[in-house]
XYZ file of C-alpha atoms in Angstrom:
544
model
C -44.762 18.092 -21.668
C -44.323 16.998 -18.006
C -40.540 16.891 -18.988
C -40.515 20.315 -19.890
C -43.116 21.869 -17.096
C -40.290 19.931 -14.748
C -37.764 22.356 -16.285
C -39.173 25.116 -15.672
C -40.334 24.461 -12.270
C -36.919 23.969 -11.626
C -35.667 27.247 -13.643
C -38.291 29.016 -11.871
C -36.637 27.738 -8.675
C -32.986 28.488 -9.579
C -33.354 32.065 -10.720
C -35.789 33.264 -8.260
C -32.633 32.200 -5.686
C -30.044 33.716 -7.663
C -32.361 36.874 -7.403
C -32.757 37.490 -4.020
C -28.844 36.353 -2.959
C -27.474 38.335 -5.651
C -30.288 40.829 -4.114
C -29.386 40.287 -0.710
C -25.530 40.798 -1.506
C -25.491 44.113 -3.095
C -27.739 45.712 -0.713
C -25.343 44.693 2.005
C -22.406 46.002 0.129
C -24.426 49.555 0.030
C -25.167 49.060 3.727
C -21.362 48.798 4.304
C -20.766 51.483 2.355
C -23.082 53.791 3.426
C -21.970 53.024 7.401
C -18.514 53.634 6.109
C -19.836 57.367 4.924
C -22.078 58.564 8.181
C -18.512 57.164 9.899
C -16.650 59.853 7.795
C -19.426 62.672 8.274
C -19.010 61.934 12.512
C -14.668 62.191 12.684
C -14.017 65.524 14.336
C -12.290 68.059 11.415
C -10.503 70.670 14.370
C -9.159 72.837 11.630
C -12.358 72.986 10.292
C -15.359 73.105 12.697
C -17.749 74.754 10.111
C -18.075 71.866 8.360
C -18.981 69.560 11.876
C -22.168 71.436 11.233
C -22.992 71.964 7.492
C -23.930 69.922 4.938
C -20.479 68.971 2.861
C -20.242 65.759 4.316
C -23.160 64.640 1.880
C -20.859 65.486 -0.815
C -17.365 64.124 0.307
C -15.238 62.288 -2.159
C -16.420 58.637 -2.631
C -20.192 58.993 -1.982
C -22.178 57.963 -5.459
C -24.080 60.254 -7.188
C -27.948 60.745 -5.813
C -26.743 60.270 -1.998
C -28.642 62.448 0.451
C -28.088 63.193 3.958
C -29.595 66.068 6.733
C -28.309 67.066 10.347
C -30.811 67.050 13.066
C -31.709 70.005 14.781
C -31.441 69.669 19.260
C -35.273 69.544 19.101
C -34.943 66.425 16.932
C -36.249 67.904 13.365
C -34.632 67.919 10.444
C -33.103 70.851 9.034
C -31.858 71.215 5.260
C -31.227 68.221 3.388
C -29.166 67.800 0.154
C -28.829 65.363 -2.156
C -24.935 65.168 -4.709
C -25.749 66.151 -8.322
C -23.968 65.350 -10.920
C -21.780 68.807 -11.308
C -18.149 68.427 -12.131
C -17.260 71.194 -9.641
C -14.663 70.586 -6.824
C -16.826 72.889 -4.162
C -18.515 70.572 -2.413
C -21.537 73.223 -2.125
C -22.415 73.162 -5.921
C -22.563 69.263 -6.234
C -25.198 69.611 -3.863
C -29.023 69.948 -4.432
C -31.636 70.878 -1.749
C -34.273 68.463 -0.605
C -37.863 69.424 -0.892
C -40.415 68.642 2.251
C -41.892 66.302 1.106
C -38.262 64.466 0.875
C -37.021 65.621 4.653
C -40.374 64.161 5.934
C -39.736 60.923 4.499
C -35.982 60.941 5.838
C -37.802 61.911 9.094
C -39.469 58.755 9.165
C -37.002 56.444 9.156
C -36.196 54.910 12.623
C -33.525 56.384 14.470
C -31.656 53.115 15.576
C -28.736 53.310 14.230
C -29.699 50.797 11.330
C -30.119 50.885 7.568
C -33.562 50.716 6.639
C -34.801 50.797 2.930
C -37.196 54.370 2.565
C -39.024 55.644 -0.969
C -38.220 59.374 -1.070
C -40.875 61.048 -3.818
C -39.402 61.771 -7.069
C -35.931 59.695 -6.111
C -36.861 56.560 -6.166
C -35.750 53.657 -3.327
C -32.901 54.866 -0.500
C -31.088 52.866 2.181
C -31.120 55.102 4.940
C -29.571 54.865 8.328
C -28.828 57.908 11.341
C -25.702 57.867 12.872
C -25.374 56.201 16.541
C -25.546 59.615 18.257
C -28.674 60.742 16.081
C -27.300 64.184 14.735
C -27.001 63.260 11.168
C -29.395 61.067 8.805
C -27.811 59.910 5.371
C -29.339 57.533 2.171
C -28.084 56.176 -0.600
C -29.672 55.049 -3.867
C -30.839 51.478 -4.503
C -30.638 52.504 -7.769
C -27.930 50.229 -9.167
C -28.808 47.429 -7.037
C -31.881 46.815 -8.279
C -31.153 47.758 -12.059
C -28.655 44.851 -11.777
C -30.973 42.921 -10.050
C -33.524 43.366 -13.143
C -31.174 42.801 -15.635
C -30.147 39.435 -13.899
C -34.022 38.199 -13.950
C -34.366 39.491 -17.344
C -31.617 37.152 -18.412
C -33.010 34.364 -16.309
C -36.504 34.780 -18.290
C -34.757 34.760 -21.495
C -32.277 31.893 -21.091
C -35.061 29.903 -19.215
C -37.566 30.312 -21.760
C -34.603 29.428 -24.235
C -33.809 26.773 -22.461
C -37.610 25.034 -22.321
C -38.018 26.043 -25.890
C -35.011 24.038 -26.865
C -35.786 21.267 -24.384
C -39.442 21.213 -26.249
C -38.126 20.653 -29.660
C -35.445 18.162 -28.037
C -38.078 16.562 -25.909
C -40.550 16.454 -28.844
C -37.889 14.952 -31.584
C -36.756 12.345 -28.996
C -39.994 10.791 -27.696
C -41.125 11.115 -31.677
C -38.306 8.940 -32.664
C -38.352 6.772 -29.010
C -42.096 6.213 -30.501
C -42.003 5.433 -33.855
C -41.156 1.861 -33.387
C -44.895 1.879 -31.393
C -46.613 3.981 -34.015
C -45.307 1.373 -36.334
C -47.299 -1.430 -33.901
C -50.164 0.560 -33.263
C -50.648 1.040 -37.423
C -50.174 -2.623 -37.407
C -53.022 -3.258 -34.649
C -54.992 -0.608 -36.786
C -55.041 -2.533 -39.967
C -56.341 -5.294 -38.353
C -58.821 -3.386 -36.618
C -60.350 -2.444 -39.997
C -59.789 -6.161 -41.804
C -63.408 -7.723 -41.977
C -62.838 -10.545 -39.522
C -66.508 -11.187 -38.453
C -67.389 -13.275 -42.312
C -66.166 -15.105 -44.695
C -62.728 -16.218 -45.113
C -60.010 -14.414 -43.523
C -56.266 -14.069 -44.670
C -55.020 -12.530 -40.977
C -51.310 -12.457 -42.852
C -50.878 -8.533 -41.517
C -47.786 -8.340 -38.674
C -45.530 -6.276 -37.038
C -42.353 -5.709 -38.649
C -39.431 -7.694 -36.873
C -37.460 -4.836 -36.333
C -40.269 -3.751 -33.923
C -40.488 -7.360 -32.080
C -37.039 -6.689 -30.225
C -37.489 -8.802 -27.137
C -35.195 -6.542 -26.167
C -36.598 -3.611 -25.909
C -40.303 -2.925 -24.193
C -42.044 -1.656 -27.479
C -40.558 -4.704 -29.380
C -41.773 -6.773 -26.258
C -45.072 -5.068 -27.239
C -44.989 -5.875 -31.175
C -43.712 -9.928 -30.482
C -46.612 -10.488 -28.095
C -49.336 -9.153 -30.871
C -47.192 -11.064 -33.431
C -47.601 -14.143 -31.383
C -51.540 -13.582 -30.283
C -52.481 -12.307 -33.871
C -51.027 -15.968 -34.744
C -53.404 -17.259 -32.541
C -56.653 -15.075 -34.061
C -55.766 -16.331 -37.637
C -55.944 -19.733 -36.230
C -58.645 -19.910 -34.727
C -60.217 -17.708 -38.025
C -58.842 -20.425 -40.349
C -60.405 -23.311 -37.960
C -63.801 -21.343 -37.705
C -64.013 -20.984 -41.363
C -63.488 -24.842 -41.993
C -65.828 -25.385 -39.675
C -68.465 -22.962 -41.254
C -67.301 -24.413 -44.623
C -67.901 -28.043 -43.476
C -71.368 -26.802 -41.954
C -72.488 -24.597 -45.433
C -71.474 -27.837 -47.694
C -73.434 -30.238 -45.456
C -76.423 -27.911 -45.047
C -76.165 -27.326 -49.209
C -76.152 -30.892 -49.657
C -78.441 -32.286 -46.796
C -80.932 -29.454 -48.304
C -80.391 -30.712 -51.932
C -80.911 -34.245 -51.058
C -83.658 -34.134 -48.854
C -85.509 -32.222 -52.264
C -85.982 -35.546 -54.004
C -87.607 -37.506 -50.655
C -89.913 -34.116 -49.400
C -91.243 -33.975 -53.450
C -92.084 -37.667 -53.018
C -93.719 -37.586 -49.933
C -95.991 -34.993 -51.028
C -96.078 -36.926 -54.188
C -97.616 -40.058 -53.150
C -99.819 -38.232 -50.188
C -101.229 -36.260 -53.367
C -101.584 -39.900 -55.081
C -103.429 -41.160 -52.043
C -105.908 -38.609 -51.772
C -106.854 -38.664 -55.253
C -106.711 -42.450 -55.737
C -109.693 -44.481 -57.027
C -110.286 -46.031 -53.313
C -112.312 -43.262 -51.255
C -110.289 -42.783 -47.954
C -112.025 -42.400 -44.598
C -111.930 -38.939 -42.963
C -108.886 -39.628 -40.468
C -107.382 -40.724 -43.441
C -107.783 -37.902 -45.071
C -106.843 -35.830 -42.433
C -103.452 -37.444 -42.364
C -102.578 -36.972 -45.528
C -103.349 -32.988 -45.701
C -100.966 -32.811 -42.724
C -98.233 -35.306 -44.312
C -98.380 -32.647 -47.285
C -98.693 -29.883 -45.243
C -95.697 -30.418 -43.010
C -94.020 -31.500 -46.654
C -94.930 -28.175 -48.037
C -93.439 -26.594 -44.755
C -90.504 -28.743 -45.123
C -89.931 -28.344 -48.499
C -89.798 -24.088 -47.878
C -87.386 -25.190 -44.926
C -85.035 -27.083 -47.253
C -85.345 -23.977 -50.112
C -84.208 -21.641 -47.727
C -81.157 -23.209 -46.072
C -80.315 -24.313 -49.744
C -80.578 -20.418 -50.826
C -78.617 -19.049 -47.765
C -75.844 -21.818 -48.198
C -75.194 -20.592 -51.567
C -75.416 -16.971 -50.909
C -72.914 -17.749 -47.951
C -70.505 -19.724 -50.596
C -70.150 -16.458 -52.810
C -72.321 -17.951 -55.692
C -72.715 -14.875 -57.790
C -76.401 -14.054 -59.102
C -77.662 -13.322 -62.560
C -77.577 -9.409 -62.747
C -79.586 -7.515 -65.171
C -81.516 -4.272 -65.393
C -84.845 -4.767 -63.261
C -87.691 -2.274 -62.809
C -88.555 -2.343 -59.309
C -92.159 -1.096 -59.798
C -93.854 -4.848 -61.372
C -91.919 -7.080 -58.820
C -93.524 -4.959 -55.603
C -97.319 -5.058 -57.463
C -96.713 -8.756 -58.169
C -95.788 -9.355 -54.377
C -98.754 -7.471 -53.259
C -101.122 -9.451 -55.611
C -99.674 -12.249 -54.225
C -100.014 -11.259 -50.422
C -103.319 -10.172 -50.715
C -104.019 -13.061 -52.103
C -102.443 -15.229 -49.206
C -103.557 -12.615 -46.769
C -106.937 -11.427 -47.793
C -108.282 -11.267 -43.888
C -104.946 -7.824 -44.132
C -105.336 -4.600 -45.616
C -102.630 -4.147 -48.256
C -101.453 -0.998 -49.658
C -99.038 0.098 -52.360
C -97.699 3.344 -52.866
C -95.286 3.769 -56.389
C -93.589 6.818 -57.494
C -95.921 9.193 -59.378
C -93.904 9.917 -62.881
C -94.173 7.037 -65.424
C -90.331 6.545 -65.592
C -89.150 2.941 -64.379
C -87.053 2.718 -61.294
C -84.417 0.526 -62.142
C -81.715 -1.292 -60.347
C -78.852 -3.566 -61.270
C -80.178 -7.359 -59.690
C -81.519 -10.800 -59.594
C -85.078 -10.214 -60.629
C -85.621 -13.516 -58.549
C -83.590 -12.402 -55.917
C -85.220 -9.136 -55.191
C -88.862 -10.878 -56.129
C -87.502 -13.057 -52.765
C -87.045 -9.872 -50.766
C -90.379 -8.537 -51.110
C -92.344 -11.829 -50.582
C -90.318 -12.737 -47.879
C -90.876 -8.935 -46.214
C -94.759 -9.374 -46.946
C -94.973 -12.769 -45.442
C -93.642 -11.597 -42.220
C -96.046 -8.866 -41.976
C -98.865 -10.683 -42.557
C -97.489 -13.616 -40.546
C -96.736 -11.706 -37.319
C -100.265 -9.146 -37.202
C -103.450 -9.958 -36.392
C -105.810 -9.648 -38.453
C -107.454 -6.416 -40.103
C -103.224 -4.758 -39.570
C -102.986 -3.048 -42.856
C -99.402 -3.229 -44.889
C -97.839 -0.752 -46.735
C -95.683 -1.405 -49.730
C -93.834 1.750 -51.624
C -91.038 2.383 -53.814
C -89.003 5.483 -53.408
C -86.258 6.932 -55.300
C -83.544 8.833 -53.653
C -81.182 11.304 -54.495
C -77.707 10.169 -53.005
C -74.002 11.639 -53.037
C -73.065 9.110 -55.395
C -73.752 8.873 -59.175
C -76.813 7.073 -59.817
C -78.848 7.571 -56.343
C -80.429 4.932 -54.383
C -83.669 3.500 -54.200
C -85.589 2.404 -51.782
C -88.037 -0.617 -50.816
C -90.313 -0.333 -47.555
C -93.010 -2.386 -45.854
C -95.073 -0.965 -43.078
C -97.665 -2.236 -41.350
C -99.506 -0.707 -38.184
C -99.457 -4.544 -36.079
C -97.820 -4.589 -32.342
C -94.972 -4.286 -33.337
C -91.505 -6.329 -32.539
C -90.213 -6.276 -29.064
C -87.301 -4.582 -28.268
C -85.268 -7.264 -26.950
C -86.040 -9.223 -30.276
C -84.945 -5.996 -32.397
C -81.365 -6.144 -32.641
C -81.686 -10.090 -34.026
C -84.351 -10.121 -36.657
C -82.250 -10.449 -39.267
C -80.683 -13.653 -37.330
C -81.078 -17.104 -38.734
C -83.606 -18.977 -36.985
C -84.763 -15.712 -34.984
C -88.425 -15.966 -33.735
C -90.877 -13.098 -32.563
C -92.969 -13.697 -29.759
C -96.746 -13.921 -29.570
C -97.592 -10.009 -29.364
C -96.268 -10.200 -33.376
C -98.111 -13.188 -34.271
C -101.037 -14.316 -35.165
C -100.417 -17.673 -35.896
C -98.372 -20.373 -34.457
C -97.216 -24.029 -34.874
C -98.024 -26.538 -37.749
C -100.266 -26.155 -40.936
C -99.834 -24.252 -44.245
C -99.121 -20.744 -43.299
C -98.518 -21.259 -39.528
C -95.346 -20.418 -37.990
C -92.451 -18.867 -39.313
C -88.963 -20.637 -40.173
C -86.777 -18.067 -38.683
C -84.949 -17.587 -42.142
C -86.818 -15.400 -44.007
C -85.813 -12.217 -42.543
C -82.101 -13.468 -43.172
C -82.456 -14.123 -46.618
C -83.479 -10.423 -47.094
C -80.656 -9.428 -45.467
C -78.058 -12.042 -47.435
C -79.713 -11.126 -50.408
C -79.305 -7.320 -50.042
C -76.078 -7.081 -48.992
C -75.307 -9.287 -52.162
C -77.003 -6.898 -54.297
C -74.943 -4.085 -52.262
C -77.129 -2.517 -50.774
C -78.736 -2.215 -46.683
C -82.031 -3.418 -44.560
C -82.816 -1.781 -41.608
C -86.015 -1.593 -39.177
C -87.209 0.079 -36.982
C -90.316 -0.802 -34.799
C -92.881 0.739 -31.874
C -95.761 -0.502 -31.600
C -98.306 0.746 -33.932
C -95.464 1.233 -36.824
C -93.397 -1.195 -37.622
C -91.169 -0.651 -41.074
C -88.648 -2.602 -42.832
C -86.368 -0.515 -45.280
C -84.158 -1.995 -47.756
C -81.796 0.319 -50.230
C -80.705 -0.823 -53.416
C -78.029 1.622 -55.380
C -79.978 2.927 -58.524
C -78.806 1.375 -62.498
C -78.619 4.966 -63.536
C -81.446 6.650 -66.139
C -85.368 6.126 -65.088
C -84.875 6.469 -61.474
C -85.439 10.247 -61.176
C -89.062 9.776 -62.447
C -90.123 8.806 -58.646
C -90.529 10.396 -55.644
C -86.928 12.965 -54.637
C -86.533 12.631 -50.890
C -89.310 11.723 -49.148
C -92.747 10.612 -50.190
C -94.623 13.745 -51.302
C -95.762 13.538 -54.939
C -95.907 9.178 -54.513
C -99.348 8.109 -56.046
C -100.901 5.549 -53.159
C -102.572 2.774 -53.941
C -103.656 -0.257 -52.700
C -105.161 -3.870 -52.356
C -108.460 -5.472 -51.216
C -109.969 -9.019 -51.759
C -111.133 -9.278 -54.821
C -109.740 -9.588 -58.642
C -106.642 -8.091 -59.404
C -106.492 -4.806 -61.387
C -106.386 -4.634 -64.954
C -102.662 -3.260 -66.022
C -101.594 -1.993 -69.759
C -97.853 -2.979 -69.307
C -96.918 -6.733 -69.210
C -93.750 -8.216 -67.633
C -91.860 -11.411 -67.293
C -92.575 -12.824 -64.460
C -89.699 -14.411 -62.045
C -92.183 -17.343 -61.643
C -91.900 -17.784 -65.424
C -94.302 -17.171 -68.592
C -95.687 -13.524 -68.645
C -98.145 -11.955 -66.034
C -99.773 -8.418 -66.233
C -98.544 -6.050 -63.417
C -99.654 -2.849 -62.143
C -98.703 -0.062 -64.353
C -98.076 3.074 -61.315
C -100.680 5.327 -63.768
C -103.410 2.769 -63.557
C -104.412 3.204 -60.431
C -106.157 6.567 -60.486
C -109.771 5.370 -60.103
C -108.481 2.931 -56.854
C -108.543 6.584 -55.521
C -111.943 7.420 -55.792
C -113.693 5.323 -53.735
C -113.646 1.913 -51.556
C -115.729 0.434 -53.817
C -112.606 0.809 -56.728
C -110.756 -2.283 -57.850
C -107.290 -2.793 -57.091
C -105.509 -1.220 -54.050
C -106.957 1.214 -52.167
C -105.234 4.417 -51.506
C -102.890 4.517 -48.315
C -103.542 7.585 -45.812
């Protein structure tokens, strides 16, 4: 484009110079000519004096067509004027028309020094007019044909110049397009890897630019060698990153799998201790309920790393048809019954239909006790947690459903937010209420990255977001297919709320298997009707 606003600049420049020489040129020819005619009109005809004082000279042989002249009167007026006509006639006095006023006071204006001045006479268009040296005669002649050829030479300045920039456009255009193809070809290359998923797992970095393109020669092949050569470098230090993270996921699997065997001994044998036939003093005592405490917390330690190694490795899971509804009332019974000093809450879908997604029943058992026990881990006391189940409507077959917990605690701080779901990542004190040794103190830092692990396994998202006063943790699962349009359709309106309190667990009609093994009654989402009524209900009481 520059290119091309250059060129016409410069046509611009060119023709607006032709214009005003060739201009300049004709309008001196007419000046010569018309000097040449007022010449004429002042020689002396002896044989003829008559015509010293008349008005013929305006039409003597050689003056164009449109010319117009007067004689001036002593007292310096004009008299008649005429102007030549276009009649064939050889009398000079009917080739000539008379001048109106209005046209003999415009002639009148001219200056009288002898020089050719340019004059608009009404209804004739553009003169040169000049008086003769002695002042007795004023004559014009028509600009006429110097400025219609004038016109016509702009007119075929615009149209070759446009011409011109038109076909220096399309030359312009086709010439960069094919001077740039060889660095489209390099910037498609940089593109692919741009979209190659180089922040997990192993990467194959195999994608370079063609060697036709990495022409040392030329600058874009200067371009496409020197990504060749530092895309080389990115794959290796991608291949030596991944043996390194290979190296540290086999010796976390394994340190975690053999440290199993000592932890379940130690526990063991403090177990033995305590229960032994010899009655142990009270500081012995204590010491073994924190050996199989910090066991306990061990052994959890030891589970997870084992459970994240082998989700990192690409172990695939056992997939099967689950019904969301019993795993998040078994995970609330549970909670509430780790966390009775919380209020828990559980709101299902109100239809009867299941809501079913493709999974790891254990798996997605993992997510919601894992969710729970940060909520109750990281509020004080009396925070009340939400648990529902909603199923969505989505663009693609099937829908999605969705798993929150919500709970009303502090909140997480902000600069904590965007690494919760980091391994080892640890809220401060404002989100918890308990900290440091001792069955269900302080957090591992890996249970919030197991939900994410496991969810992206399962395909699907986690996201949270957190003030304080709200905090919620939302997890979408795609839907198996039939049953899941029996719960709530965008949004919770129509969800049947219930919830949990200390206490005995609710009585439920339908039965399950439970991940933990053997069968266990959970909540069946009709059941829960009479938790409504009152505070005094059993099972969970309704969420506002």
């Amino acid at each position: 484009m520059s290119s091309v606003a250059l060129i016409a600049v410069v046509g611009a420049v060119i023709s607006t110079v032709t214009a005003i020489a060739l201009h300049s040129y004709l309008q001196g020819k007419l000046d010569a000519q018309l000097f040449d005619a007022i010449v004429r009109a002042e020689l002396p005809r002896p044989h003829d004096p008559q015509r010293n004082e008349g008005l013929e000279f305006v039409a003597m042989p050689g003056q164009p067509f449109g010319s117009v002249g007067s004689r001036v009167a002593p007292d310096g007026t004009l008299g008649a004027g005429a102007r030549v006509n276009r009649s064939q006639s050889r009398t000079p006095s009917e080739r000539l028309t008379s001048l109106s006023g209005e046209q003999l006071a415009a002639l009148a204006s001219v200056p009288r020094d002898a020089k050719p001045h340019t004059q608009h006479l009404p209804r004739l268009g553009s003169y040169r007019v000049q008086y003769a040296g002695d002042g007795a005669l004023v004559f014009g002649m028509p600009l006429n044909e110097v400025n219609d050829t004038v016109g016509r030479l702009v007119l075929i300045e615009c149209c070759v110049t446009g011409s011109g920039l038109v076909a220096a456009g399309i030359a312009g255009s086709a010439m960069v397009g094919i001077a740039l193809r060889p660095l489209r070809r390099v910037a498609a290359t940089a593109t692919r890897v741009s979209e190659l998923p180089l922040h997990q797992g192993e990467v194959a970095l195999h994608v370079r630019v063609p060697l036709a393109e990495a022409d040392a020669r030329t600058e874009v092949g200067q371009v496409g060698a020197a990504l060749n050569r530092m895309l080389g470098h990115v794959g290796s230090a991608l291949s030596a990153r991944q043996e390194s993270e290979t190296r540290v996921r086999r010796f976390v699997a394994d340190a975690s799998h053999e440290l199993r065997t000592p932890l379940a001994s130690i526990r063991g044998y403090a177990e033995l201790t305590r229960r032994g036939q010899e009655r142990p003093g009270p500081e012995t005592r204590h010491a073994l309920g924190r050996i199989e405490s910090e066991a306990e917390r061990m052994t959890g330690l030891v589970e997870d790393l084992l459970l994240l190694a082998r989700l990192d490795s690409g172990r695939p899971l056992s997939y099967d048809t689950v019904d969301l509804a019993p795993l998040v009332v078994d995970a609330l019974s549970d909670a509430r019954a780790a966390g009775p000093e919380h209020r828990w809450r559980l709101e299902l879908p109100e239809a009867d239909a299941p809501v079913l997604v493709r999974g790891d029943a254990d798996r997605l058992q993992q997510i919601l006790v894992n969710l729970l026990a940060n909520a109750r881990t990281h509020t004080p006391e009396g925070t009340t947690v939400t648990a529902r189940v909603r199923a969505r409507a989505a663009q693609r077959a099937g829908g999605v459903v969705q798993l929150e917990v919500q709970d009303d605690g502090p909140g997480i701080p902000g600069a904590l937010l965007p690494h919760v779901f980091e391994r080892f990542a640890r809220g401060d004190a404002s989100r918890s209420r308990s900290v440091g040794g001792g069955k269900g103190g302080g957090s591992t830092g890996l249970g919030l990255a197991i939900v994410q692990a496991v969810v992206a396994a399962h395909d699907g998202t986690v996201e949270v977001a957190s003030a304080p006063g709200r905090t919620v943790f939302t997890v979408t699962l795609p839907a198996a297919g039939e049953g899941v349009s029996g719960g709530v359709q965008g949004g919770g309106d129509g969800a049947r709320a219930t919830g949990a309190r200390p206490g005995p667990p609710p009585s439920h009609s339908r039965r399950t298997a439970s991940p933990h093994g053997g069968d266990r009654p959970v909540g069946e989402r009709g059941d829960h009707d009479d938790a409504i009524a009152g505070p005094d209900a059993a099972g969970f009481p309704a969420a506002t």
